[in-house]
mmCIF file of C-alpha atoms in Angstrom:
data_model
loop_
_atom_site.group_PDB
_atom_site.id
_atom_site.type_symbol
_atom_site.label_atom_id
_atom_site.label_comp_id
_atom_site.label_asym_id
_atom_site.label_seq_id
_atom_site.Cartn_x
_atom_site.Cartn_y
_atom_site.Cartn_z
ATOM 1 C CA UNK A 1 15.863 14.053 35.199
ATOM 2 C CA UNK A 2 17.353 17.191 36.051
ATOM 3 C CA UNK A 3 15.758 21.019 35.144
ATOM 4 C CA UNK A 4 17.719 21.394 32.473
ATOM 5 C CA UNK A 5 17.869 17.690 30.981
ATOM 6 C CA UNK A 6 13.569 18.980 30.678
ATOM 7 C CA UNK A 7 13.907 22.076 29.671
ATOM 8 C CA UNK A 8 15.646 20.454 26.877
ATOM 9 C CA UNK A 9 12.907 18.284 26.303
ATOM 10 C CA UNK A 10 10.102 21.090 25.895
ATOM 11 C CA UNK A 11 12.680 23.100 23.532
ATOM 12 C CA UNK A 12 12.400 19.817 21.674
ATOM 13 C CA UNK A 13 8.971 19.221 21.268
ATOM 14 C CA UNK A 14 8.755 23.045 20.645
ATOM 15 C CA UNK A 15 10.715 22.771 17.693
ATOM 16 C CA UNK A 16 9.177 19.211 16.640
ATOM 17 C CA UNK A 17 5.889 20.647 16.348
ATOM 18 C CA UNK A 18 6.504 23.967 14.536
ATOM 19 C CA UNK A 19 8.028 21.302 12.146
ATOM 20 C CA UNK A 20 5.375 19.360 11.821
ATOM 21 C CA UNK A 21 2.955 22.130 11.640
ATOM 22 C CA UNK A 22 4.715 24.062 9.018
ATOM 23 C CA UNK A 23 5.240 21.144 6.560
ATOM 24 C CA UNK A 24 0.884 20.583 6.330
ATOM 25 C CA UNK A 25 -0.257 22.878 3.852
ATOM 26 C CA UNK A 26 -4.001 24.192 4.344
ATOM 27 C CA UNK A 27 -5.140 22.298 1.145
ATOM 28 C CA UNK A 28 -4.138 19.127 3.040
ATOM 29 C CA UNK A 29 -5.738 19.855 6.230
ATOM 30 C CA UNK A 30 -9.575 20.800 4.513
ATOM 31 C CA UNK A 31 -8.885 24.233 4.579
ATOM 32 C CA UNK A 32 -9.951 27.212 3.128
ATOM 33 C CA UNK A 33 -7.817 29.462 0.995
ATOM 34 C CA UNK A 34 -7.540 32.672 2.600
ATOM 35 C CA UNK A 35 -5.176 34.847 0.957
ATOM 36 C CA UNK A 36 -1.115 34.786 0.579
ATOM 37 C CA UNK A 37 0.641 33.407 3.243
ATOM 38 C CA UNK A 38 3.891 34.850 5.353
ATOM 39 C CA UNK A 39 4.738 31.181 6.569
ATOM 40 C CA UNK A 40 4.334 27.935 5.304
ATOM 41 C CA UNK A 41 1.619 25.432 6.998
ATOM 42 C CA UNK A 42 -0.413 26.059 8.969
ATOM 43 C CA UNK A 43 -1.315 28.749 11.897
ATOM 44 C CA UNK A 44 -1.199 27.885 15.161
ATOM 45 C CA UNK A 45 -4.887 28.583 15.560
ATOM 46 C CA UNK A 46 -5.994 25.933 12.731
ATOM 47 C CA UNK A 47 -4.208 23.587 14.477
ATOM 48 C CA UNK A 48 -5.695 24.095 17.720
ATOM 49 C CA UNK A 49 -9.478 24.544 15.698
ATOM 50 C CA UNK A 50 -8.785 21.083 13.886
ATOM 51 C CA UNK A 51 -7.264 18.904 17.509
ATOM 52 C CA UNK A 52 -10.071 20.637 19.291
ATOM 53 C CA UNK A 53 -8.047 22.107 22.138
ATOM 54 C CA UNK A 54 -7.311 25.878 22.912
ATOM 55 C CA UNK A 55 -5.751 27.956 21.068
ATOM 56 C CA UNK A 56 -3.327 29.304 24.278
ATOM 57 C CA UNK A 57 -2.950 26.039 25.381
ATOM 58 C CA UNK A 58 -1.394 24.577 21.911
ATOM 59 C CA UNK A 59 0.633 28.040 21.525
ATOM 60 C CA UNK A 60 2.080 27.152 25.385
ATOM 61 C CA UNK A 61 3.686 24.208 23.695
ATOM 62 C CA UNK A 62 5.093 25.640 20.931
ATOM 63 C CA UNK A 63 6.354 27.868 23.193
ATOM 64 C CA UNK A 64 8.233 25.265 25.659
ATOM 65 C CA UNK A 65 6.236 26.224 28.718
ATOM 66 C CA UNK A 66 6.362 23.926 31.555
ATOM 67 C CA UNK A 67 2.885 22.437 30.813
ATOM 68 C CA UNK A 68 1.731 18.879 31.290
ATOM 69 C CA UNK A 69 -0.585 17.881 28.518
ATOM 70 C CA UNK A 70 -2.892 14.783 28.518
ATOM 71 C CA UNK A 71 -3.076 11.569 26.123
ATOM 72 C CA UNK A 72 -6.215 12.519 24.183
ATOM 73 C CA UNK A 73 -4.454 15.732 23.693
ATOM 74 C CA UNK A 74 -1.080 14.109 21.976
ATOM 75 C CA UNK A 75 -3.518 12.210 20.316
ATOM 76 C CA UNK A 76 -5.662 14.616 18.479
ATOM 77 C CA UNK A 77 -2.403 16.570 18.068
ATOM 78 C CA UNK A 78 -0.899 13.536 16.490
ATOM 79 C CA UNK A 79 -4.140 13.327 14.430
ATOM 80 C CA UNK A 80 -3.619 16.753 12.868
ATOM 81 C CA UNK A 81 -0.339 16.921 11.962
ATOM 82 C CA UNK A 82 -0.697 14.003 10.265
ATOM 83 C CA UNK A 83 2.396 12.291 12.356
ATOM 84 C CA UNK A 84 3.168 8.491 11.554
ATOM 85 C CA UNK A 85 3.929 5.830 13.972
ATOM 86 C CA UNK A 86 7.365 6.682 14.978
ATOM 87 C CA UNK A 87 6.523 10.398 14.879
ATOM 88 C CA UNK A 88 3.648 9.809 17.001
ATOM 89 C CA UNK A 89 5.727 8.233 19.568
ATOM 90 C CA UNK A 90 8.706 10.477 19.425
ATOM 91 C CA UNK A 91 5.791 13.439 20.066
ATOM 92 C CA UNK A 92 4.833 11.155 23.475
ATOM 93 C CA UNK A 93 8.746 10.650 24.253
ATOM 94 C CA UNK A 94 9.384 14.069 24.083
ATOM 95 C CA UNK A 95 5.954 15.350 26.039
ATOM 96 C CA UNK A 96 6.708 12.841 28.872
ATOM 97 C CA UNK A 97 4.096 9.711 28.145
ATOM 98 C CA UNK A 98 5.047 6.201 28.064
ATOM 99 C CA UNK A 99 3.417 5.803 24.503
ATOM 100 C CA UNK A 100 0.728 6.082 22.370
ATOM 101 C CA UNK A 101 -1.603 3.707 22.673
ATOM 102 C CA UNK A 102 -2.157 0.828 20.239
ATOM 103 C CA UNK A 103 -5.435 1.762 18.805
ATOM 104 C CA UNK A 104 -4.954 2.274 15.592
ATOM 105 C CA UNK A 105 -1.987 0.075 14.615
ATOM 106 C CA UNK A 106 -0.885 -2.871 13.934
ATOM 107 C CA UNK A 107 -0.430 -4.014 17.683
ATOM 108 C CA UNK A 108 -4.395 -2.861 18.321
ATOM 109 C CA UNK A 109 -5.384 -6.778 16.375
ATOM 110 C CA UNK A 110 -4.204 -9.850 17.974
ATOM 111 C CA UNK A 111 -2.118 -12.288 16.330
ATOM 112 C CA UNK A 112 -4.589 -15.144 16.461
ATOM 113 C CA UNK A 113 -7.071 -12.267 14.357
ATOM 114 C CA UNK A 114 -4.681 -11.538 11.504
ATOM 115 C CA UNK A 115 -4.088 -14.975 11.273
ATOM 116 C CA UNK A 116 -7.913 -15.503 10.572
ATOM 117 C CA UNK A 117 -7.771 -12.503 8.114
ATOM 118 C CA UNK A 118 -5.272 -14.113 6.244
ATOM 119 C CA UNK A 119 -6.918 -17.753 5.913
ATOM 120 C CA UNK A 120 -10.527 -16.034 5.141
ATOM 121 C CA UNK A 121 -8.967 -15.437 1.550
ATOM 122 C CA UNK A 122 -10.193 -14.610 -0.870
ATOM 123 C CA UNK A 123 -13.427 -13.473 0.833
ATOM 124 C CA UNK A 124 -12.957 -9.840 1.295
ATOM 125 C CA UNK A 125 -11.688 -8.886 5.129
ATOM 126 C CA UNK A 126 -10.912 -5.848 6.946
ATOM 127 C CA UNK A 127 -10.535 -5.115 10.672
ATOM 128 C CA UNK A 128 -12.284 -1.944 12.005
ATOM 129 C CA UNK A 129 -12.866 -0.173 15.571
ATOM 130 C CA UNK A 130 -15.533 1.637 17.086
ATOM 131 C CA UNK A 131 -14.622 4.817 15.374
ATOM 132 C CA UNK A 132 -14.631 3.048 12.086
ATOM 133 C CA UNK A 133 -10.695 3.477 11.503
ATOM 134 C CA UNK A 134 -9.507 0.613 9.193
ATOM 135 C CA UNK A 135 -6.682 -1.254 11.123
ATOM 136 C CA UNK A 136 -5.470 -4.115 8.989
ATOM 137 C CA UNK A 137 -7.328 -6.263 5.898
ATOM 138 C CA UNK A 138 -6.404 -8.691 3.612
ATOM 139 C CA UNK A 139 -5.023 -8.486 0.023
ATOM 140 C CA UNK A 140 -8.318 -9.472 -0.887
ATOM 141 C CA UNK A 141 -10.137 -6.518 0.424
ATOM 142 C CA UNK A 142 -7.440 -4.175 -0.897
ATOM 143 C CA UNK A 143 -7.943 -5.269 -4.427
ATOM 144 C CA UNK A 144 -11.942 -4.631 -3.804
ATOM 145 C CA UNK A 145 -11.463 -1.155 -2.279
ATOM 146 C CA UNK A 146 -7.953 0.066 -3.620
ATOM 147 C CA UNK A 147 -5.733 2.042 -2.459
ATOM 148 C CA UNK A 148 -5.841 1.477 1.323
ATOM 149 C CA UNK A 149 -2.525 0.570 1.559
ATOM 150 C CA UNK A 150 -1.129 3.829 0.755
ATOM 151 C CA UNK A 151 -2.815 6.029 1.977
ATOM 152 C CA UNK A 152 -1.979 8.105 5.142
ATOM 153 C CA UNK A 153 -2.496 6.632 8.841
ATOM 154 C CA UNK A 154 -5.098 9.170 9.488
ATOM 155 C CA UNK A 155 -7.267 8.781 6.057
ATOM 156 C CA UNK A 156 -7.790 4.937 6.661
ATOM 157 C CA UNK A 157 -11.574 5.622 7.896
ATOM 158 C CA UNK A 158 -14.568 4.533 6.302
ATOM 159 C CA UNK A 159 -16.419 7.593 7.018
ATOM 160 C CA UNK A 160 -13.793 9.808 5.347
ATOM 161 C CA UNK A 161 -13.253 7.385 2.254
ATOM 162 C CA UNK A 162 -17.218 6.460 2.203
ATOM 163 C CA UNK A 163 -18.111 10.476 2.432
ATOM 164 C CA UNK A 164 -14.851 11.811 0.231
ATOM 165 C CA UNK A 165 -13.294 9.226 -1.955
ATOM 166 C CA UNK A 166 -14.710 9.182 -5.618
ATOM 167 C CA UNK A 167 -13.915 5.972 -6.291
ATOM 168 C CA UNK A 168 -15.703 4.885 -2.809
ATOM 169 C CA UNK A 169 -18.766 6.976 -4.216
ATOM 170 C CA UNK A 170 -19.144 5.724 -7.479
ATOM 171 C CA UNK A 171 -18.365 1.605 -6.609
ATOM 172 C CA UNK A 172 -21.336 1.656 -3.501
ATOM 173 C CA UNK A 173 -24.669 1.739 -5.601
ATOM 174 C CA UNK A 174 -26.791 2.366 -2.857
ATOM 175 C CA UNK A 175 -24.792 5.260 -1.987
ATOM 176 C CA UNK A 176 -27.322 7.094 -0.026
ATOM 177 C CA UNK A 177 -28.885 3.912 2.196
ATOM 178 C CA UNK A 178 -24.972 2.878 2.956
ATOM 179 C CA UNK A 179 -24.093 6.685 3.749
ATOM 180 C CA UNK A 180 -27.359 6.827 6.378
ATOM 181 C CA UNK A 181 -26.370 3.643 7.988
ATOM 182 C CA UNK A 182 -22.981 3.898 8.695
ATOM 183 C CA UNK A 183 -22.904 7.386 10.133
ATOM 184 C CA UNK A 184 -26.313 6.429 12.124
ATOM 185 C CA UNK A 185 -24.116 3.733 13.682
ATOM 186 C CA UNK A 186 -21.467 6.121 14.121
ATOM 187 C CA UNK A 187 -23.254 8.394 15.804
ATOM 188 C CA UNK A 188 -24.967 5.335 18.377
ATOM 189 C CA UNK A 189 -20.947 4.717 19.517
ATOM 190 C CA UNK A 190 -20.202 8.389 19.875
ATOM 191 C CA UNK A 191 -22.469 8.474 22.939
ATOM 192 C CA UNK A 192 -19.799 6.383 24.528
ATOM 193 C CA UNK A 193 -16.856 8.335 23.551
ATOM 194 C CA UNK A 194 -18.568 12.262 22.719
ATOM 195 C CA UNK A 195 -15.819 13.842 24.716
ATOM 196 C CA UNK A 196 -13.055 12.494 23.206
ATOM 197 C CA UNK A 197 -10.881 14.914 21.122
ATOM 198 C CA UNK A 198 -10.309 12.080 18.140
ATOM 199 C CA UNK A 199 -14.122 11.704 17.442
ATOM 200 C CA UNK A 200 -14.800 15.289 17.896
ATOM 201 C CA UNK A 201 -11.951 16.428 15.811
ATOM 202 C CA UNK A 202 -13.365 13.631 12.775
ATOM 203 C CA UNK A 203 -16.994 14.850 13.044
ATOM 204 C CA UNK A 204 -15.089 18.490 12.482
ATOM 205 C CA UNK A 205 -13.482 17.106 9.357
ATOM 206 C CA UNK A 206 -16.193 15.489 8.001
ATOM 207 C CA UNK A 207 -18.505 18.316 8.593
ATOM 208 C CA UNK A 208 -15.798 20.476 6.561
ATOM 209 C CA UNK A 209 -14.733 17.890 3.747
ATOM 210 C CA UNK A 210 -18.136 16.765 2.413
ATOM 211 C CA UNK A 211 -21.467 18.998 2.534
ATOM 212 C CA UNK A 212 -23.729 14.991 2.235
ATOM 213 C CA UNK A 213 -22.033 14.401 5.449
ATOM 214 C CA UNK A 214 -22.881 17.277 7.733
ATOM 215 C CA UNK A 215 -26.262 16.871 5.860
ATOM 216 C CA UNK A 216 -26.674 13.425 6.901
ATOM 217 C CA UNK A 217 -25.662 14.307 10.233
ATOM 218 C CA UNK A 218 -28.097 16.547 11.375
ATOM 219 C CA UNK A 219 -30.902 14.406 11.138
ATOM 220 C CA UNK A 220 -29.807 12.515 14.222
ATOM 221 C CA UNK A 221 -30.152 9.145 12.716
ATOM 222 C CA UNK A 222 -29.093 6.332 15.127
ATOM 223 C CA UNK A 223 -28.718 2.663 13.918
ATOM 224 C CA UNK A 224 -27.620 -0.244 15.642
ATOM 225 C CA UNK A 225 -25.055 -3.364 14.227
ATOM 226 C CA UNK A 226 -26.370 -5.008 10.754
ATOM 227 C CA UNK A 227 -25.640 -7.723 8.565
ATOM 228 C CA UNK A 228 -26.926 -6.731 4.905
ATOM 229 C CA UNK A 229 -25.884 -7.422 1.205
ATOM 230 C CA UNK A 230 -23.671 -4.742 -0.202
ATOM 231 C CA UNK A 231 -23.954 -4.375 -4.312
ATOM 232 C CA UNK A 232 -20.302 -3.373 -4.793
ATOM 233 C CA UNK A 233 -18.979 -1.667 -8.806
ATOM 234 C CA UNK A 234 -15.726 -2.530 -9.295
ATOM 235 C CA UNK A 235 -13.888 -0.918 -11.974
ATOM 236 C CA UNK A 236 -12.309 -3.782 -13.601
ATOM 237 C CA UNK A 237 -14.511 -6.889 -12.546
ATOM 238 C CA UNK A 238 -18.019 -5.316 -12.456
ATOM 239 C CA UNK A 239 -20.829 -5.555 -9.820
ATOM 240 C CA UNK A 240 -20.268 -7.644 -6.859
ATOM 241 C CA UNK A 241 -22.836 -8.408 -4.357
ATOM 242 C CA UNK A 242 -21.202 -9.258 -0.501
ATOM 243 C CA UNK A 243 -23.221 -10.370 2.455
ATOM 244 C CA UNK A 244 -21.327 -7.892 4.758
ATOM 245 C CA UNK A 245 -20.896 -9.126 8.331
ATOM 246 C CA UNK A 246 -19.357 -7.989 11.656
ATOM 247 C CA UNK A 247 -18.231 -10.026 14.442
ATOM 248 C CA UNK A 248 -16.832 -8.704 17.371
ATOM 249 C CA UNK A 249 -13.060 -9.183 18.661
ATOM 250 C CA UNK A 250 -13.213 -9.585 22.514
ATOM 251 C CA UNK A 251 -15.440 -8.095 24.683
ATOM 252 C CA UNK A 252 -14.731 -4.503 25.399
ATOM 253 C CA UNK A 253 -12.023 -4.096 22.659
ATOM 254 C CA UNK A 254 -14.572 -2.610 19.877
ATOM 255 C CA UNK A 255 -12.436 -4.367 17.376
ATOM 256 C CA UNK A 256 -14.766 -5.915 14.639
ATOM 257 C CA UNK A 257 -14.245 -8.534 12.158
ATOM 258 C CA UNK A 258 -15.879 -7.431 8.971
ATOM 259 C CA UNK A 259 -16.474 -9.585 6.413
ATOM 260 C CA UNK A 260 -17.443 -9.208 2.840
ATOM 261 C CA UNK A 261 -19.012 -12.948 1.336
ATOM 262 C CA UNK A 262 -19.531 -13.709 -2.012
ATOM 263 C CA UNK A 263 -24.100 -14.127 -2.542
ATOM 264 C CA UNK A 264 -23.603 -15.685 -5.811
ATOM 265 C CA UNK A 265 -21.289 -18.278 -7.885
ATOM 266 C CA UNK A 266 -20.781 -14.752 -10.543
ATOM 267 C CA UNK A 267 -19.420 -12.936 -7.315
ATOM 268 C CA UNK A 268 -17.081 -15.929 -5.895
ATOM 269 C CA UNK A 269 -15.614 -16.289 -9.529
ATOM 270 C CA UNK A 270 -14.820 -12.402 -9.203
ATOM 271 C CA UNK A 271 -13.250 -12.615 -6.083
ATOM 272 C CA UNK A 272 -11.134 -15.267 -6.911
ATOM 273 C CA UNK A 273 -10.190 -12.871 -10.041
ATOM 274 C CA UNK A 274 -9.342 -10.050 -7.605
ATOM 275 C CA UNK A 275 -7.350 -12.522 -5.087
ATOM 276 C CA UNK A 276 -5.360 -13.590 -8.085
ATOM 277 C CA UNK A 277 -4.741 -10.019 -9.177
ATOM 278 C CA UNK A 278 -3.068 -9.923 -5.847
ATOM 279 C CA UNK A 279 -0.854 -12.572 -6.096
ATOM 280 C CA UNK A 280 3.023 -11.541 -6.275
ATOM 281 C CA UNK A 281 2.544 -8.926 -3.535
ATOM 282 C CA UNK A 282 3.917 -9.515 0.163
ATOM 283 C CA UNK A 283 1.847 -13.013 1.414
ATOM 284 C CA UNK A 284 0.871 -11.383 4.711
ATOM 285 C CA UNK A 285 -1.958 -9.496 5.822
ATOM 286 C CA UNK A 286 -1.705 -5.573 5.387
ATOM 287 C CA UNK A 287 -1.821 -3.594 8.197
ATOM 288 C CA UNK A 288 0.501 -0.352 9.701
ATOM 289 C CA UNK A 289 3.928 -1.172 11.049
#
């Protein structure tokens, strides 16, 4: 490629990122108010703060400088601004990787594991990582939770939706025994990845979003992999109680199977009902594109 053919480049991903940046308002991003603003989105500096890189070094590529800039960096770039899947990967294009990497889409879960998803209906089924990032479930498990399937790429956690979704809140009844376990198990797998920009940048989020979180937090609670019995409120069936299990998907991937089985003939009569509910949607399992 000649100089100018990447000069070109930069200018590009200069101007792709102020774009990105500018359309995110601060009430989207966990922000603050702070006053009337001279330019919509947000400041070079919150992005930085939020992808946990410096604030010169972000500005630099705004900027088009002749800078080479490392995965976990596009990634908790891509993170922040909230990019999609082809945004994320026009952001790599134009910064001079091959491609993101497929950890939190579709391509992340092997075939033969959506298949199973699928044929575990209608017992509730969701595929998670070691970060706890949802990466594809059944219709099942969206009629039990709601809502997964639109929301953003970078909400579909069960930290953030566990920590600040009402509806989350309200349906676990042992709120406070499910929030200490799940970010005690969180924390155990951060050890393995603490320097990562993606976890560090989620703890930051967390921390801001939800005062129980950064409570629960600092007590430095560590638990290790459980199988228990959730008691689960839906809105329109009532209380559901699921033997919740995890199985993992190939060694080293830190893809887990979780699944969500009926204790009780009441509960596998209310599944059914939400499996039915589903029916007339798109007969595949959900997950991103």
């Amino acid at each position: 490629m000649t100089t100018s053919e990447l000069r070109g480049k930069r200018e590009e991903l200069a101007s792709f990122l102020r774009s990105r940046r500018e359309r995110i308002s601060p009430e989207q991003a966990g922000l603050p108010l702070t006053g009337r603003r001279r330019t919509p989105g947000l400041r070079r500096e919150e992005v930085a703060h939020l992808a946990g890189m410096g604030v010169t070094w972000y500005t630099w590529l705004e900027q088009g400088r002749d800078i080479n800039v490392s995965e976990p960096v596009l990634a908790a770039i891509a993170r922040t601004l909230r990019l999609d899947p082809y945004e994320r990967a026009h952001l790599y294009t134009l910064a001079g990787h091959p491609g993101p990497p497929p950890a939190r889409g579709h391509a992340a879960v092997p075939d033969a594991v959506l298949v199973m998803v699928h044929h575990l209906e209608p017992i509730p089924v969701v595929v998670i990582d070691a970060r706890f990032d949802l990466l594809a479930w059944n219709r099942t498990y969206e009629q039990l939770v709601g809502g997964v399937d639109h929301l953003p790429f970078e909400d579909r956690n069960w930290l953030l939706l566990v920590f600040t979704s009402p509806r989350w809140r309200n349906a676990i009844l042992d709120w406070e025994d499910a929030a200490a376990r799940l970010v005690g198990r969180f924390r155990a797998g951060m050890a393995a990845h603490a320097g990562e920009p993606g976890w560090k940048s989620l703890v930051t989020r967390l921390r801001r979003e939800s005062p129980d979180f950064e409570r629960v937090w600092d007590r430095h609670g560590v638990r290790g992999p459980e199988n228990f019995t959730k008691h689960y409120l839906h809105p329109e069936v009532g209380l559901l109680k699921l033997d919740y299990t995890q199985l993992s998907v190939g060694e080293g991937s830190g893809l887990k199977l979780a699944t969500h089985t009926p204790v009780d003939d009441d509960t596998w009569a209310k599944v059914r009902l939400l499996q039915e509910k589903a029916e007339g949607r798109a007969d595949r399992v959900t997950a991103p594109e």
